[in-house]
mmCIF file of C-alpha atoms in Angstrom:
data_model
loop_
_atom_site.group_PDB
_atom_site.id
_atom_site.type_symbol
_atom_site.label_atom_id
_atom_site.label_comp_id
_atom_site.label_asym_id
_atom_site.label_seq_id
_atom_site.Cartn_x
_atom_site.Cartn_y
_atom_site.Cartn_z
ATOM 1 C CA UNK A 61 9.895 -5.846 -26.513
ATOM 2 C CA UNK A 62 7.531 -5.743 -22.920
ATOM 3 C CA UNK A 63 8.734 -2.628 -20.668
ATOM 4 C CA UNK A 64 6.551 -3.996 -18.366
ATOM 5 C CA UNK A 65 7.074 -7.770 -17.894
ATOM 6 C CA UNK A 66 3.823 -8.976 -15.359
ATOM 7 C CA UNK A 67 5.136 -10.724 -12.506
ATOM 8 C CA UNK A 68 9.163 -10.155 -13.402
ATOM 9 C CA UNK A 69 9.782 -9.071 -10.021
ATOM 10 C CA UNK A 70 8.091 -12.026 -7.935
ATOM 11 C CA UNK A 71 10.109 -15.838 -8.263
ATOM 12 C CA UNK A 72 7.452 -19.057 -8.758
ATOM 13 C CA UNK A 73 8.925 -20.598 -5.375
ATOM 14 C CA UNK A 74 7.967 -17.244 -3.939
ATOM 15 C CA UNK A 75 4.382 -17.498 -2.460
ATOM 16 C CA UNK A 76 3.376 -15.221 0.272
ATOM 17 C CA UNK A 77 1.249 -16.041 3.382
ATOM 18 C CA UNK A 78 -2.606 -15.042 4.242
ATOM 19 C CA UNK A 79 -1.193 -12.678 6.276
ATOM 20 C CA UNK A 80 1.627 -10.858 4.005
ATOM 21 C CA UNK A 81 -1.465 -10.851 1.614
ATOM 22 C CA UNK A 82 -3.863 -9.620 3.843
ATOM 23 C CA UNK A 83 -1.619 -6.677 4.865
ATOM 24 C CA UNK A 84 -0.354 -5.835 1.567
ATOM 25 C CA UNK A 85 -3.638 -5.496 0.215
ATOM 26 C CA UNK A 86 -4.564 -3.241 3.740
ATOM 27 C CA UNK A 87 -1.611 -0.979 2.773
ATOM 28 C CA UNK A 88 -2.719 -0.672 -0.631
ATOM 29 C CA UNK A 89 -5.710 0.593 0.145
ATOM 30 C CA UNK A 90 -4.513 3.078 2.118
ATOM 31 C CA UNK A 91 -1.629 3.972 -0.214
ATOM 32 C CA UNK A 92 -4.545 4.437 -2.743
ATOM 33 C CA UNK A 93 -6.681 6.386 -0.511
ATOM 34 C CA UNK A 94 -3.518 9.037 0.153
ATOM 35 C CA UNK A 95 -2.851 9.059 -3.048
ATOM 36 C CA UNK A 96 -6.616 10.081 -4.132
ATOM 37 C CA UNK A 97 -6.993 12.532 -1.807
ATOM 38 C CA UNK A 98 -3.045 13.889 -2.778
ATOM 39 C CA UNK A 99 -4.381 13.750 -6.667
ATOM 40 C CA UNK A 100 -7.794 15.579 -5.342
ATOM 41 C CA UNK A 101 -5.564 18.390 -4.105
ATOM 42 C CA UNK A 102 -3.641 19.132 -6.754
ATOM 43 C CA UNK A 103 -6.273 19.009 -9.744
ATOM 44 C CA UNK A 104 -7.170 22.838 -7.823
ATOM 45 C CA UNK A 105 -4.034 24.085 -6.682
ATOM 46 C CA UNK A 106 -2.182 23.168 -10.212
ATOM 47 C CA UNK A 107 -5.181 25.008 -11.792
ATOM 48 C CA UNK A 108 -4.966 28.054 -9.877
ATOM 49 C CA UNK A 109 -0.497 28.224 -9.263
ATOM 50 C CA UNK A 110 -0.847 27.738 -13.290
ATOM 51 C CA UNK A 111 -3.095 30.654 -13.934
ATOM 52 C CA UNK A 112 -0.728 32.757 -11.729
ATOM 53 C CA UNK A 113 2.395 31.626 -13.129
ATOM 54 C CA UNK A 114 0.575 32.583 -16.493
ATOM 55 C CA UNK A 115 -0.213 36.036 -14.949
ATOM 56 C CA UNK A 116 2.914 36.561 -14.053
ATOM 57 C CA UNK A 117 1.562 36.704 -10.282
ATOM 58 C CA UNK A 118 3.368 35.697 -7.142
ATOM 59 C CA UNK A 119 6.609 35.663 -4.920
ATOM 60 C CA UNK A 120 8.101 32.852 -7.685
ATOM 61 C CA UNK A 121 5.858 33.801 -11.114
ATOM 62 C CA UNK A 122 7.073 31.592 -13.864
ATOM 63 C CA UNK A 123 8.533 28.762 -11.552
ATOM 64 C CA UNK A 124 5.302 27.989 -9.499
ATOM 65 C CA UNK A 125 3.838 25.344 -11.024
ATOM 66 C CA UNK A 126 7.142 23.738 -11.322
ATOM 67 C CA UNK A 127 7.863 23.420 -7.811
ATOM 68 C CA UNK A 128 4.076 21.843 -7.413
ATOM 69 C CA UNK A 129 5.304 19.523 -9.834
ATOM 70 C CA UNK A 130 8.412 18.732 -7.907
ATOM 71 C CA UNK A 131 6.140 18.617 -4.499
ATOM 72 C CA UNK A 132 3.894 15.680 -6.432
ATOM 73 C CA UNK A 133 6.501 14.014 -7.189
ATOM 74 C CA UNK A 134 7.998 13.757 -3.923
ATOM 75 C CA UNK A 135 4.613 12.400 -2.527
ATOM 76 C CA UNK A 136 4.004 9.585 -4.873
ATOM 77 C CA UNK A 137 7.912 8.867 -3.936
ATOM 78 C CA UNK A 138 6.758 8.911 -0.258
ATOM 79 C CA UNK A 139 3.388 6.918 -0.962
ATOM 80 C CA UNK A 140 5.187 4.158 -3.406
ATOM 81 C CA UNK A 141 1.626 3.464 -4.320
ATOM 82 C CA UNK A 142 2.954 0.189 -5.561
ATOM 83 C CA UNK A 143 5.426 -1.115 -3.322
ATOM 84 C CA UNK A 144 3.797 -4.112 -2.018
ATOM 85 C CA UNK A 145 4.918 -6.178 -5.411
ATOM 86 C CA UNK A 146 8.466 -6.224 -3.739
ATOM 87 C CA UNK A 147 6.908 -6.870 -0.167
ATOM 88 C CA UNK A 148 6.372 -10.840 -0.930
ATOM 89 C CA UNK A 149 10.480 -11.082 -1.905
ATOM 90 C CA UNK A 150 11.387 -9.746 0.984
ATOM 91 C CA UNK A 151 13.881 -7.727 -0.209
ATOM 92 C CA UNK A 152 16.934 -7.121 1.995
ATOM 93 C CA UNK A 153 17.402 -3.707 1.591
ATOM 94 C CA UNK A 154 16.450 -1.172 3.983
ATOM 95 C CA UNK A 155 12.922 0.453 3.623
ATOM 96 C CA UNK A 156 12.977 3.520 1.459
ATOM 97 C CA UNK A 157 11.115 6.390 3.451
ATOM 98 C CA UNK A 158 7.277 7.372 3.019
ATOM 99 C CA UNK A 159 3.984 4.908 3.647
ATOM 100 C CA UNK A 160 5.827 1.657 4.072
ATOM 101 C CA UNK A 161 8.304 2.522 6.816
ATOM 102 C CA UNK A 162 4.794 3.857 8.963
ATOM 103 C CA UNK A 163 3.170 0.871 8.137
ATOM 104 C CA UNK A 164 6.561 -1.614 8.705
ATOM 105 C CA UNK A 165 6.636 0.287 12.356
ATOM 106 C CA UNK A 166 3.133 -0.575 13.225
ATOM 107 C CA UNK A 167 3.192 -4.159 11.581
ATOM 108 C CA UNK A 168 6.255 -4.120 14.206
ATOM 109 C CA UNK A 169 3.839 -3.374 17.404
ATOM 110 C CA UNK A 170 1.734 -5.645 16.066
ATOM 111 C CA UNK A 171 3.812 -8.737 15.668
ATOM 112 C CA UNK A 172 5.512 -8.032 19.647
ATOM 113 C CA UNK A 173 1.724 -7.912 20.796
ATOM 114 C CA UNK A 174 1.428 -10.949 19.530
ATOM 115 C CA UNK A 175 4.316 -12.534 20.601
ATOM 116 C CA UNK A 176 3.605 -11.296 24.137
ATOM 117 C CA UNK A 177 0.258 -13.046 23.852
ATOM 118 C CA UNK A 178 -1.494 -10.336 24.006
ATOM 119 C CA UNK A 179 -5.178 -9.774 22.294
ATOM 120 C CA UNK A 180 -3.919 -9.525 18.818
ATOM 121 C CA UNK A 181 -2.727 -13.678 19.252
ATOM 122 C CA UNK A 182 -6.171 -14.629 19.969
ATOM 123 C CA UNK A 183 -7.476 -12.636 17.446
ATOM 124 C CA UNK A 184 -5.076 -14.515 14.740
ATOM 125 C CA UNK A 185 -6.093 -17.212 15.820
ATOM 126 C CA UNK A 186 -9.512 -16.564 15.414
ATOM 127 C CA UNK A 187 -8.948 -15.646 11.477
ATOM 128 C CA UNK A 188 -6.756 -18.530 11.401
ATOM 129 C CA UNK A 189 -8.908 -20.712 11.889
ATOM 130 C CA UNK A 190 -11.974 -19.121 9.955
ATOM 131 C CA UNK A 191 -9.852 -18.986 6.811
ATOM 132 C CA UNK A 192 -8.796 -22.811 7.462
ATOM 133 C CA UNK A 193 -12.028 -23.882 8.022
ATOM 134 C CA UNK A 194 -13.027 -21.862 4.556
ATOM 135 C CA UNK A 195 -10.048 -23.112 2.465
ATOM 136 C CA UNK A 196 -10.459 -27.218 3.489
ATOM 137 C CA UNK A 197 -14.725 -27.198 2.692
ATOM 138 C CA UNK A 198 -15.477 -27.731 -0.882
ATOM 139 C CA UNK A 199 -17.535 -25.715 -2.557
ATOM 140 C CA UNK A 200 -21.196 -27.791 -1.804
ATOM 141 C CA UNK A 201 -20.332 -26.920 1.725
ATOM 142 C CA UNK A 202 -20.006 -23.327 1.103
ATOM 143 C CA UNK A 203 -23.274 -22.922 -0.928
ATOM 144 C CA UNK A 204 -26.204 -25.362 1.281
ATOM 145 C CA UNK A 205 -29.022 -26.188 -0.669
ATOM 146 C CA UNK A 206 -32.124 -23.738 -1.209
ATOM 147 C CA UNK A 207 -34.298 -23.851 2.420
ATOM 148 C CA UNK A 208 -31.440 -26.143 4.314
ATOM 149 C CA UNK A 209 -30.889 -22.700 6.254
#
């Protein structure tokens, strides 16, 4: 039996746009960033709260380490390092708090920039157009010969 089915969660017809793409892969690399520099963080402090709780040092001796635990586990709940593979279904329900309700919020400001007209619509554009112009050339026009350049 597979615990972990690969793509269980996402529907064939389901097919997300450049841009839900583009973002979820922006948010992932920030969610991973966090997350390294959370993990960097508590390699040191679980070390040290550890050797106290061993020493019997401290205002909570014994329970220490536990409560870091219980802290780390609250941030990867807040991070959701892998959220985006519900992004593309869209899912109904609210956000949960952490990462994605930050990044939903400035998506948000984004999207009513745009809207308005704003720079961020001729900058879409711009991309728009640059990935179009990549996706309908075939691949001879994307690599010229040797010394055609």
């Amino acid at each position: 039996m597979n615990e972990f089915p690969v793509g269980a969660t996402l529907r064939p017809e389901v097919v997300p746009s450049r841009w839900t793409l583009m973002r979820d892969v922006a948010v992932f690399q920030l969610k991973l960033f966090l997350d390294g520099l959370r993990d960097a963080a508590l390699i040191p402090a679980s070390l040290a709260i550890a050797l106290l709780d061993l020493l019997g040092l401290g205002p909570r001796a014994g329970q220490q380490f536990y409560l870091l635990l219980e802290f780390g586990q609250r941030t990867e709940y807040w991070i959701n390092l892998f959220g985006a593979a519900r992004h593309a279904e869209a899912l109904a329900s609210p956000p949960r708090p952490g990462v994605d309700v930050l990044v939903d919020r400035l998506e948000r400001l984004v999207v009513q920039e745009y809207e308005r007209g704003g720079m961020t619509a001729s900058t879409k554009d711009a991309v728009d157009r640059a990935l179009d112009g990549l996706t309908k050339r075939g691949p001879a026009d994307r690599n010229p010969p040797e010394g055609s350049t």
